[in-house]
Tab-separated table of C-alpha atoms and ligand atoms in Angstrom:
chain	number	residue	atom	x	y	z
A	1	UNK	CA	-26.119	19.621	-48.906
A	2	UNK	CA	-28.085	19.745	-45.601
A	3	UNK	CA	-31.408	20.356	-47.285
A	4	UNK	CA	-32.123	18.167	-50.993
A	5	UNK	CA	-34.592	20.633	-51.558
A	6	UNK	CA	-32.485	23.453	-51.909
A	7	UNK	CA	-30.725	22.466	-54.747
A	8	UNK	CA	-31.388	24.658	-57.813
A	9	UNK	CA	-33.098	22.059	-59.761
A	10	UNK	CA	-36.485	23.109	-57.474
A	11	UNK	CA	-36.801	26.693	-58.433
A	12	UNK	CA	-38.324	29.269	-55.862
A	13	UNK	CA	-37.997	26.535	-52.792
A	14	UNK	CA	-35.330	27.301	-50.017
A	15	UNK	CA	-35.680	25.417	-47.058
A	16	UNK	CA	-34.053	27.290	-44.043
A	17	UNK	CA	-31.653	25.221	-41.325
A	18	UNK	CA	-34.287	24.419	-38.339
A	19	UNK	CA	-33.477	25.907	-34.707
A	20	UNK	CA	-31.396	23.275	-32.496
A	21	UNK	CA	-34.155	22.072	-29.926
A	22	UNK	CA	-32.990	23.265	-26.417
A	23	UNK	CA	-32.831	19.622	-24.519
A	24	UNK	CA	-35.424	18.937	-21.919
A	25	UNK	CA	-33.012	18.940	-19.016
A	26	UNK	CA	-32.374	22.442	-17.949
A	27	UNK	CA	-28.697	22.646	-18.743
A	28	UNK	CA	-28.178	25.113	-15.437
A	29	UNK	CA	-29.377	22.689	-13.149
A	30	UNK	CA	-26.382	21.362	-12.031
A	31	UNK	CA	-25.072	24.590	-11.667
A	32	UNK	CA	-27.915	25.854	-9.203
A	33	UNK	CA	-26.915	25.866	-5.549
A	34	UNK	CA	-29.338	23.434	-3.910
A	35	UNK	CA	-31.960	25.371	-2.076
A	36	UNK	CA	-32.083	23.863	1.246
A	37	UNK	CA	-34.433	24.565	3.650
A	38	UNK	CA	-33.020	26.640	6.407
A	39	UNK	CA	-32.928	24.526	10.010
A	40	UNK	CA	-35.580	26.103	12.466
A	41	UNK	CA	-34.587	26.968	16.097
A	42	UNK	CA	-37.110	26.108	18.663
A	43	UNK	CA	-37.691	29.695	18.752
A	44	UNK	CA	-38.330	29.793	15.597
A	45	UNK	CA	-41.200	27.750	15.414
A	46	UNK	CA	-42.569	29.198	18.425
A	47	UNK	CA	-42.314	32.907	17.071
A	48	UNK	CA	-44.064	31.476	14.070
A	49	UNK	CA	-46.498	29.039	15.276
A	50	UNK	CA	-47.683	32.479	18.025
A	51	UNK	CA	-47.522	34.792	14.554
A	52	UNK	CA	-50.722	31.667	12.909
A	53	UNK	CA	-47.940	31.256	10.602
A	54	UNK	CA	-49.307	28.038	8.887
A	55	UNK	CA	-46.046	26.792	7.426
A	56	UNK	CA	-44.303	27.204	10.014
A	57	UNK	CA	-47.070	25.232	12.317
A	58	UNK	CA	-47.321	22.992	9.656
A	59	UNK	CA	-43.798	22.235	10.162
A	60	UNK	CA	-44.069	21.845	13.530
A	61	UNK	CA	-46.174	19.131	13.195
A	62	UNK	CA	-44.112	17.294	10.999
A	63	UNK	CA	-41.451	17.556	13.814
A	64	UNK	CA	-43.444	16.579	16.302
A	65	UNK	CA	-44.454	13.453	14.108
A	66	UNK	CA	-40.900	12.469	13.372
A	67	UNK	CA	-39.543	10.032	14.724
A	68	UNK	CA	-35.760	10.968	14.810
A	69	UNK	CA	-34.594	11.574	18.559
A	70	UNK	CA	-32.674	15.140	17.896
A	71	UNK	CA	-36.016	15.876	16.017
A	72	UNK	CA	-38.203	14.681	19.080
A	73	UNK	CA	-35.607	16.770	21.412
A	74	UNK	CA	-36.541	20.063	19.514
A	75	UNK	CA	-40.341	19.491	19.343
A	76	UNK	CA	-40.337	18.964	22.813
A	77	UNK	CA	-38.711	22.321	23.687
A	78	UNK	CA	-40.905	23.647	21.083
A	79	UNK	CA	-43.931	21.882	22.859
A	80	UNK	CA	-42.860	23.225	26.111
A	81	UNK	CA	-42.603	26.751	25.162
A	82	UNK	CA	-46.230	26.467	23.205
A	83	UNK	CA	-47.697	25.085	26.419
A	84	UNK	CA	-48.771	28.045	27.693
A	85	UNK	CA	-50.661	29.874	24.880
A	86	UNK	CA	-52.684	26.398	24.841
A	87	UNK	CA	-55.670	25.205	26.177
A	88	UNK	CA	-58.054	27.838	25.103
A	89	UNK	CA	-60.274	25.743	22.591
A	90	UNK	CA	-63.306	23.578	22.161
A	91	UNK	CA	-61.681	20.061	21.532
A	92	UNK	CA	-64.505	17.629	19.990
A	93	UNK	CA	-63.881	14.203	18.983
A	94	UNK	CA	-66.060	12.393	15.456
A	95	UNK	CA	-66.186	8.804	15.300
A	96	UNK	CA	-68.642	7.245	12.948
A	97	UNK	CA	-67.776	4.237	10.752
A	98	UNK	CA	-66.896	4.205	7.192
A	99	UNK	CA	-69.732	6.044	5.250
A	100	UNK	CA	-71.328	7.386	8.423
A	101	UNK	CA	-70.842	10.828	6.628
A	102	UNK	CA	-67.954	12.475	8.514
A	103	UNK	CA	-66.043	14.226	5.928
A	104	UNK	CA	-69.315	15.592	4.580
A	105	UNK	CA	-70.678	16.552	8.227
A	106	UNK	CA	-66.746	17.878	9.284
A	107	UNK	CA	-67.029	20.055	6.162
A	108	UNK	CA	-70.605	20.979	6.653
A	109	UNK	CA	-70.045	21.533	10.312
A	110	UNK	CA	-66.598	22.951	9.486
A	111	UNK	CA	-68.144	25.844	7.788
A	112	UNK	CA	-70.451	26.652	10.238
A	113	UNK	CA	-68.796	27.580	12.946
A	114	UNK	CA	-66.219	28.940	10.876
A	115	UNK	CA	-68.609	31.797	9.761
A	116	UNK	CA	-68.966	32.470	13.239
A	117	UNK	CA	-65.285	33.772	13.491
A	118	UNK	CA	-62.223	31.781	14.728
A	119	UNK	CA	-59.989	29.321	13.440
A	120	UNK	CA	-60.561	25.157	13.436
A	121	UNK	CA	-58.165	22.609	12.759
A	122	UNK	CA	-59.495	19.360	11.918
A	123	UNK	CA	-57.072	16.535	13.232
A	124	UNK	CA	-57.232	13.003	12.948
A	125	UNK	CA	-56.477	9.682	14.467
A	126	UNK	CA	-56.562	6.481	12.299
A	127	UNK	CA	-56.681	3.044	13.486
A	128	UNK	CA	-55.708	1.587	10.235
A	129	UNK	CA	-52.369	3.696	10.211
A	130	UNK	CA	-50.973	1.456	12.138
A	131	UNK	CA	-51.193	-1.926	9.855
A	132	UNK	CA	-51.254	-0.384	6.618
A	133	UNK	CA	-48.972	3.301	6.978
A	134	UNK	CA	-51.623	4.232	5.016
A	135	UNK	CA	-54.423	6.915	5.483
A	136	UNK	CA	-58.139	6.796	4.935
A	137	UNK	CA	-59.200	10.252	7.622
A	138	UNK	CA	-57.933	13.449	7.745
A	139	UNK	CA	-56.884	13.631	3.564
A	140	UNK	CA	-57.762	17.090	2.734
A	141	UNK	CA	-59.795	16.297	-0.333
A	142	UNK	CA	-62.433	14.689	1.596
A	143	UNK	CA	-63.485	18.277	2.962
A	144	UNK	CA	-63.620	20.296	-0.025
A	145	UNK	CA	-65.323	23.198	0.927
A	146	UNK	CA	-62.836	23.562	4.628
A	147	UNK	CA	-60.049	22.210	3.089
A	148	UNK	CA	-59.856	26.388	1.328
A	149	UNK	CA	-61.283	28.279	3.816
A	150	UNK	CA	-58.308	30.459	4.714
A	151	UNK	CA	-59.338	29.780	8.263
A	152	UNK	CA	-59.054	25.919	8.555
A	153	UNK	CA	-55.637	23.811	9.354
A	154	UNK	CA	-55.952	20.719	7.915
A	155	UNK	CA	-54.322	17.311	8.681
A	156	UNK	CA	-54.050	13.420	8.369
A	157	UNK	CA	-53.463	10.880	11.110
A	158	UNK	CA	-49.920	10.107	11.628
A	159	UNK	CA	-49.346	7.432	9.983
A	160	UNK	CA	-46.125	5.812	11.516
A	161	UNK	CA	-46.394	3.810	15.098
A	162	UNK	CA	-48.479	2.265	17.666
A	163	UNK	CA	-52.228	3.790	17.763
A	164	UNK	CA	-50.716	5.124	21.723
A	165	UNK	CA	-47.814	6.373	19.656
A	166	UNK	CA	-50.194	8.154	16.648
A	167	UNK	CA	-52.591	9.302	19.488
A	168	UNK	CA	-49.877	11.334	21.637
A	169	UNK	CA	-48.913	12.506	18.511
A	170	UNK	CA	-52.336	14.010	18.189
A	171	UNK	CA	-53.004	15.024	21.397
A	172	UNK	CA	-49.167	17.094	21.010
A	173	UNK	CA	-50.452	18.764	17.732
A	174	UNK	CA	-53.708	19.849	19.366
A	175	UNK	CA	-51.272	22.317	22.058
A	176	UNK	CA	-49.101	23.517	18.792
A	177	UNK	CA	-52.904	24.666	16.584
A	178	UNK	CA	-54.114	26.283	19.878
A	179	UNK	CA	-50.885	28.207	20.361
A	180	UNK	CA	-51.505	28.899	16.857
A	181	UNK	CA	-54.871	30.519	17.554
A	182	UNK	CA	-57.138	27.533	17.106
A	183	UNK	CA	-60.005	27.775	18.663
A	184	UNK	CA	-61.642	24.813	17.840
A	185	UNK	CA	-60.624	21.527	17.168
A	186	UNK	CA	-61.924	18.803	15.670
A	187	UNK	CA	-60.186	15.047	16.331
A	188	UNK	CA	-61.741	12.493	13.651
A	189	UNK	CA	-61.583	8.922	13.882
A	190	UNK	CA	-63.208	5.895	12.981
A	191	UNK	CA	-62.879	2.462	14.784
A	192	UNK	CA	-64.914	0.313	16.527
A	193	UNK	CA	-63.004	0.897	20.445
A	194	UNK	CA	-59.705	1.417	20.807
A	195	UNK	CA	-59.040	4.851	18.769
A	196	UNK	CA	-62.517	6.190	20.352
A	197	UNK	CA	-61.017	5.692	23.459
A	198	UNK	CA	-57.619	7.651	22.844
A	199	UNK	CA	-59.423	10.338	21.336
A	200	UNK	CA	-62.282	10.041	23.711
A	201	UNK	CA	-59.032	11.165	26.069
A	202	UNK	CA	-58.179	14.434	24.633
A	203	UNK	CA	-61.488	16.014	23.833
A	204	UNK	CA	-64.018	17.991	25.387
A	205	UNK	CA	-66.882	16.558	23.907
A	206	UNK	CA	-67.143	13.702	22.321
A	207	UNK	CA	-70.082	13.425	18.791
A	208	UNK	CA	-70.755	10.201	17.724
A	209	UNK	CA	-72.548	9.732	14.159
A	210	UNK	CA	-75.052	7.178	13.304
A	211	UNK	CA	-77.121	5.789	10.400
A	212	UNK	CA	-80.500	4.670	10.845
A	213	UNK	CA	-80.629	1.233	10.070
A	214	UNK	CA	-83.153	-1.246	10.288
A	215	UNK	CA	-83.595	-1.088	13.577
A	216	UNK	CA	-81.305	-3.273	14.893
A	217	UNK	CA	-78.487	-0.241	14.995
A	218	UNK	CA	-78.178	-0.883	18.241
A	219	UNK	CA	-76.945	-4.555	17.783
A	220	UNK	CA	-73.609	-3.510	15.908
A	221	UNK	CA	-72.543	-0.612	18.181
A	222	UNK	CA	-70.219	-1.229	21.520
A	223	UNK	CA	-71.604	-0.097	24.451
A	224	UNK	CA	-68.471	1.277	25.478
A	225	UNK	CA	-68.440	3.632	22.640
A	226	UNK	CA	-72.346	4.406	22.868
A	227	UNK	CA	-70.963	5.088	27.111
A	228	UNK	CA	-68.369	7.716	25.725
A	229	UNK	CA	-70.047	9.881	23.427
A	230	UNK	CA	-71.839	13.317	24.919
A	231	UNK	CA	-74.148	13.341	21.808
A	232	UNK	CA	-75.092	11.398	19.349
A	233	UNK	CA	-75.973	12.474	16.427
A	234	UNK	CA	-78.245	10.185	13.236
A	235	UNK	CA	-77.208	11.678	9.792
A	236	UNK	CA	-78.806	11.213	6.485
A	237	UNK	CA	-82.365	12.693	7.822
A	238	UNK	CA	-83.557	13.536	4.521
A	239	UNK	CA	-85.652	12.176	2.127
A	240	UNK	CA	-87.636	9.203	2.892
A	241	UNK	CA	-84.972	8.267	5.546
A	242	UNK	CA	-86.072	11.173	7.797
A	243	UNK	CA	-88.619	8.834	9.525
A	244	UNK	CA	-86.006	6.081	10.131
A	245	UNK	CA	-83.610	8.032	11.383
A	246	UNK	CA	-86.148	9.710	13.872
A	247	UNK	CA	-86.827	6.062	15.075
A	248	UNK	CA	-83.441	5.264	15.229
A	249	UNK	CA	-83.103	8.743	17.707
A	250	UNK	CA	-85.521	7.444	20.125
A	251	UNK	CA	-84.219	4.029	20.110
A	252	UNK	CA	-80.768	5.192	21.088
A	253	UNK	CA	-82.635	7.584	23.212
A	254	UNK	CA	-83.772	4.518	25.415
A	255	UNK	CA	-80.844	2.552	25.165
A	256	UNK	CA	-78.739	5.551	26.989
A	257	UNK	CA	-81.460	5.604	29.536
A	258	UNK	CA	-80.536	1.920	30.420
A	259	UNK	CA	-76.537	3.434	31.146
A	260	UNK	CA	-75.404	5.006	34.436
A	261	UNK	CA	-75.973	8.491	34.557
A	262	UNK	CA	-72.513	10.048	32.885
A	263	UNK	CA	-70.144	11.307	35.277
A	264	UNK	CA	-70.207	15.124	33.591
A	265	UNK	CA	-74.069	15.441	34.771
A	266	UNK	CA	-74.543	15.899	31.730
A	267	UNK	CA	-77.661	13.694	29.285
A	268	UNK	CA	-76.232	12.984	26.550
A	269	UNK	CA	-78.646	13.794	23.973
A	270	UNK	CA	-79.446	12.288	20.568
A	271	UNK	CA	-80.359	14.376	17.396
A	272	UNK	CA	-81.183	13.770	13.834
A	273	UNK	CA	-79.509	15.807	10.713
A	274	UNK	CA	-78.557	15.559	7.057
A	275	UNK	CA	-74.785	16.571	6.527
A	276	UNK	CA	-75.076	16.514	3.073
A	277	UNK	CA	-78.569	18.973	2.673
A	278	UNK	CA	-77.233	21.085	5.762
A	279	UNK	CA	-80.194	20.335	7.845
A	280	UNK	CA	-80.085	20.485	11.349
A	281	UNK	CA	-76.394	21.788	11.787
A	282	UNK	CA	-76.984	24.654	14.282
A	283	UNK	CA	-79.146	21.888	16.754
A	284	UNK	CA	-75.951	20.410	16.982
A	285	UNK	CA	-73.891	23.524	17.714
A	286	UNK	CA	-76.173	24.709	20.052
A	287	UNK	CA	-75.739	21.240	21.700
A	288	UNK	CA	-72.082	21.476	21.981
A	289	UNK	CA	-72.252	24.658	23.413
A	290	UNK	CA	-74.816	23.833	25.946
A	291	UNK	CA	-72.861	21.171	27.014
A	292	UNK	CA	-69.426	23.587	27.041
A	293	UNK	CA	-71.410	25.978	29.338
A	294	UNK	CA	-72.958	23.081	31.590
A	295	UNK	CA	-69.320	21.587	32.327
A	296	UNK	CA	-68.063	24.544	32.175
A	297	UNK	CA	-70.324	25.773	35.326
A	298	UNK	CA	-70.237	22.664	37.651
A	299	UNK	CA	-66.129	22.306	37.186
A	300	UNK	CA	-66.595	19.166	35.260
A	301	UNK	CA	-65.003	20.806	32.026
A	302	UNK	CA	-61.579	21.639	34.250
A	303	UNK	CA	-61.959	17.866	35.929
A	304	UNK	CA	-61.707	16.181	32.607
A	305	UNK	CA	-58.863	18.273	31.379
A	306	UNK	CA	-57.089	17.458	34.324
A	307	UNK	CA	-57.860	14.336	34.377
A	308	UNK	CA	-56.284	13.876	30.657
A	309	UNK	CA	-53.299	15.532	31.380
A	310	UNK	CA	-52.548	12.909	34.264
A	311	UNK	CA	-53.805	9.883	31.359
A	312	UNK	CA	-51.251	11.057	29.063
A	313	UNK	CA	-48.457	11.732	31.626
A	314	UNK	CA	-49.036	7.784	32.609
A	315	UNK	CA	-49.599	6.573	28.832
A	316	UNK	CA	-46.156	8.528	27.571
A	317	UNK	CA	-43.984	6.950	30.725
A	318	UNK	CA	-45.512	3.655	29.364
A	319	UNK	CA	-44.641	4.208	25.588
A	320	UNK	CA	-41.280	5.200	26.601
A	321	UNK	CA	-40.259	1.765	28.632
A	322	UNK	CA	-41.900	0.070	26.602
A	323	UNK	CA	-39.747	1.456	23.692
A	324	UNK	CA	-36.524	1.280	26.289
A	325	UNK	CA	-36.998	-2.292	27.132
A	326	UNK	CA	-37.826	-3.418	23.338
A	327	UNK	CA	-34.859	-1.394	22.170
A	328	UNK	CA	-32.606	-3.092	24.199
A	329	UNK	CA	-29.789	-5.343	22.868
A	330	UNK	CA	-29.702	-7.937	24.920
A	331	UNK	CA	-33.567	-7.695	25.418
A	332	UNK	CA	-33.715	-8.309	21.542
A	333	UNK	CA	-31.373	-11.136	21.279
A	334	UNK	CA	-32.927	-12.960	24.430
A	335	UNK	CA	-36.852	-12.630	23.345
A	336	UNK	CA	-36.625	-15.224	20.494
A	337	UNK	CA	-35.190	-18.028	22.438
A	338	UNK	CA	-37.140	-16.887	25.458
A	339	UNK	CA	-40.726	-17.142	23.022
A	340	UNK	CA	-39.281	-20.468	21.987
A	341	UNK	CA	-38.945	-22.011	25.402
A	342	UNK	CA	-42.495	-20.756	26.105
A	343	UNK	CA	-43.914	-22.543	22.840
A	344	UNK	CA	-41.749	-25.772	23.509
A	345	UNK	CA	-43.106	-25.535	27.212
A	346	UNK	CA	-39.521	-25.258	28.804
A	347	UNK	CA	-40.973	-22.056	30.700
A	348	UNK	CA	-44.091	-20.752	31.469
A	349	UNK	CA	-45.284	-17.400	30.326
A	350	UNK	CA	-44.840	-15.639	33.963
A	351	UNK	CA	-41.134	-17.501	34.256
A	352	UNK	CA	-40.181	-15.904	30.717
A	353	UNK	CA	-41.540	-12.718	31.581
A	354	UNK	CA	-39.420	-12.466	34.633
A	355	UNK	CA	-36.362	-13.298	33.224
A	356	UNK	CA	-36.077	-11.099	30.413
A	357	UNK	CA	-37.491	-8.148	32.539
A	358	UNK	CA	-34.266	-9.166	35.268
A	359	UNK	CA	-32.067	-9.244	32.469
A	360	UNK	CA	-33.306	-6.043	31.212
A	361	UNK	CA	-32.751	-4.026	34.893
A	362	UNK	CA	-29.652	-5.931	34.902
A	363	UNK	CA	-28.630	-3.784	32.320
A	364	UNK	CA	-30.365	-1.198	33.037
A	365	UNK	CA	-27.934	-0.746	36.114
B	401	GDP	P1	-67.181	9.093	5.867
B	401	GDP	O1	-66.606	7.833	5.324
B	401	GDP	O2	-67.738	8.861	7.239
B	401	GDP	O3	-66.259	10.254	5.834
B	401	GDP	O4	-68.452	9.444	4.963
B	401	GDP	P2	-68.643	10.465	3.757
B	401	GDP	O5	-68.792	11.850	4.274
B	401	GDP	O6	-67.603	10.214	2.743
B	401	GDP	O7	-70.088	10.041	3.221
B	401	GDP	C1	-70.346	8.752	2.699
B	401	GDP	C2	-71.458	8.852	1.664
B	401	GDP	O8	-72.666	9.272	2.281
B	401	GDP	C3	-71.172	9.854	0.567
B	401	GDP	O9	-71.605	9.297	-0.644
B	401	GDP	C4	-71.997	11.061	0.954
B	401	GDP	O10	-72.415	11.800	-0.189
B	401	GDP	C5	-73.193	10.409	1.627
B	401	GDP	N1	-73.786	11.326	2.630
B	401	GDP	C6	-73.105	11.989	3.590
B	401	GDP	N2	-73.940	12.738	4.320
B	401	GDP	C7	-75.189	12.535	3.816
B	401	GDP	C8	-76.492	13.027	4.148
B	401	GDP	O11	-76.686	13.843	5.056
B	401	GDP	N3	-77.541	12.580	3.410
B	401	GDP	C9	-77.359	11.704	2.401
B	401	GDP	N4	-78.436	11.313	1.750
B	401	GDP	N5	-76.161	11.222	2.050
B	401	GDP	C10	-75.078	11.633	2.737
């Protein structure tokens, strides 16, 4: 008997057979054609990325990050075709360090101009990609508030390659969102030189943020940086900070006086703000848009755009010989014994050099 209970020794107790659990597995799994997800065309993603279609752009993106040549060969028809419908944004580059406050000011600020109309994608470019394939910028949770604005296109550094390689990257993304109808972007990064410099190359304007420190801010920022930004801007002016950061303005204030007058004509100019209390925001707007109009007037805004387009023809010829000549078979095999015979002193560094770039146009013919 299945059940003890149910014998008639217990009067008035039937216990009734149980259901068979179903098991956790859905049985028709296996027999569920695989849902793959259809191949794009190039058109495709061009019809789509023109339509603001956000999957499809966000697919885009992901091709154009890839590093798989038939994927690079389609995102660079798809790049091509996009080309045209780009250019017509605001590009402005954040740096800060660690803690500075950029995810609260890039949400803060985010929201700002979004309520003004348009459409802002906030890109970024992180140094630390590189080492780690890891992300600390661009993650979507850091901007809360922008990260669900219907209006805002989201996305982390890629993470894969050389910061040249992760930058181009960028810089190709930035054409896909302004086909998309973009009209301002944002290009985040934090660093202390290097990834200033490659975004430094693909923005209009470029917003540094500062804390106020103790006074000896000045000390721990390089004066290449301070040379590249268009504003500067001291965050956390609120509270009993708001005098410190007001003397940390006027010290940078001085210290840019001490630099050669910027090449836009333009001053850069230093202002205080809290991202977090919203204080000060539309100063720095207004800034940005002054300065827009000001290069925009004495040709300066076309010069620099030009001027990029010619860095990045240079810097992707480089990143593709490089790539060519460390690709190569015979390069590989001969760099080990050719680094050896440096270390050992059989060959100087110049004699090494030579020979494995000769062997490399050797084969090359
Ligand atoms: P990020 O690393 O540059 O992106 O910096 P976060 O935006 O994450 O900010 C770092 C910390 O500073 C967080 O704890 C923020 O709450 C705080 N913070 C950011 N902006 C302000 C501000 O305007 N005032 C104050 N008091 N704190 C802020």
């Amino acid at each position: 008997m299945e059940h003890p209970e149910n014998d008639t020794a217990y009067k008035g107790l039937t216990v009734n057979k149980g259901i068979e659990q179903p098991s956790m597995i859905n049985p028709y799994l296996k027999n569920r054609p695989r849902v793959r997800r259809r191949e794009l065309t190039a058109n495709d993603y061009v019809e789509g990325i023109l339509k603001g279609d956000v999957m499809i752009l966000s697919r885009a993106v992901t091709l154009v990050e890839s590093l798989r040549p038939e994927h690079q060969a389609l995102a660079q028809e798809v790049l091509e075709k996009c080309l045209p419908y780009s250019g017509n944004s605001i590009r402005i580059g954040i740096s800060g360090v660690p803690g500075a406050g950029k995810s609260t000011s890039i949400d803060v600020f985010g929201l700002h101009v979004l309520e003004k109309g348009g459409k802002l994608a906030v890109l970024a470019i992180d140094p630390s990609s590189e080492r780690s394939k890891g992300s600390i910028l661009g993650d979507k949770t850091r901007m809360e508030k922008l990260s669900v604005h219907p209006n805002s296109f989201i996305r982390p550094s890629p993470s894969a390659g050389s910061l040249g390689g992760v930058a181009r990257k960028t810089r190709e993304t930035i054409i896909l969102c302004e086909a998309a109808g973009y009209d301002k972007i944002f290009v985040e990064t934090v660093g202390v030189g290097q990834s200033e410099t490659a975004v430094h190359s693909m923005v209009d304007f470029f917003l540094l943020i500062q804390l106020a420190g103790t006074g000896d801010e000045l000390q721990g920022i390089k004066r290449g940086i301070m040379e590249m930004a268009d504003g500067i801007v001291i965050n956390k002016a609120d509270g009993n900070n708001i005098e410190k950061a007001k003397l940390a303005a006027s010290h940078f204030r001085n210290a840019l006086h001490l630099f050669p007058a910027p090449e836009s004509g333009w001053t850069p100019q230093v202002l205080t703000y809290s991202g977090f209390y919203g204080l000060g925001i539309e100063e720095i707007w207004k800034m940005i848009y002054d300065y827009i109009a000001f290069v925009k007037k004495n040709g300066y805004f076309e010069y620099r755009r030009n001027e990029q387009a010619k860095y990045w023809m240079y810097e992707t010829i480089n990143e593709h010989l490089r790539d060519s000549f460390y690709h190569n078979e015979k390069i590989a095999e001969l760099i080990p014994l050719k680094e050896k015979a440096v270390l050992t002193g059989g060959l100087t560094s110049f004699v090494a050099a030579k020979q494995l770039l000769d062997a490399y146009f050797e084969d090359m013919k």
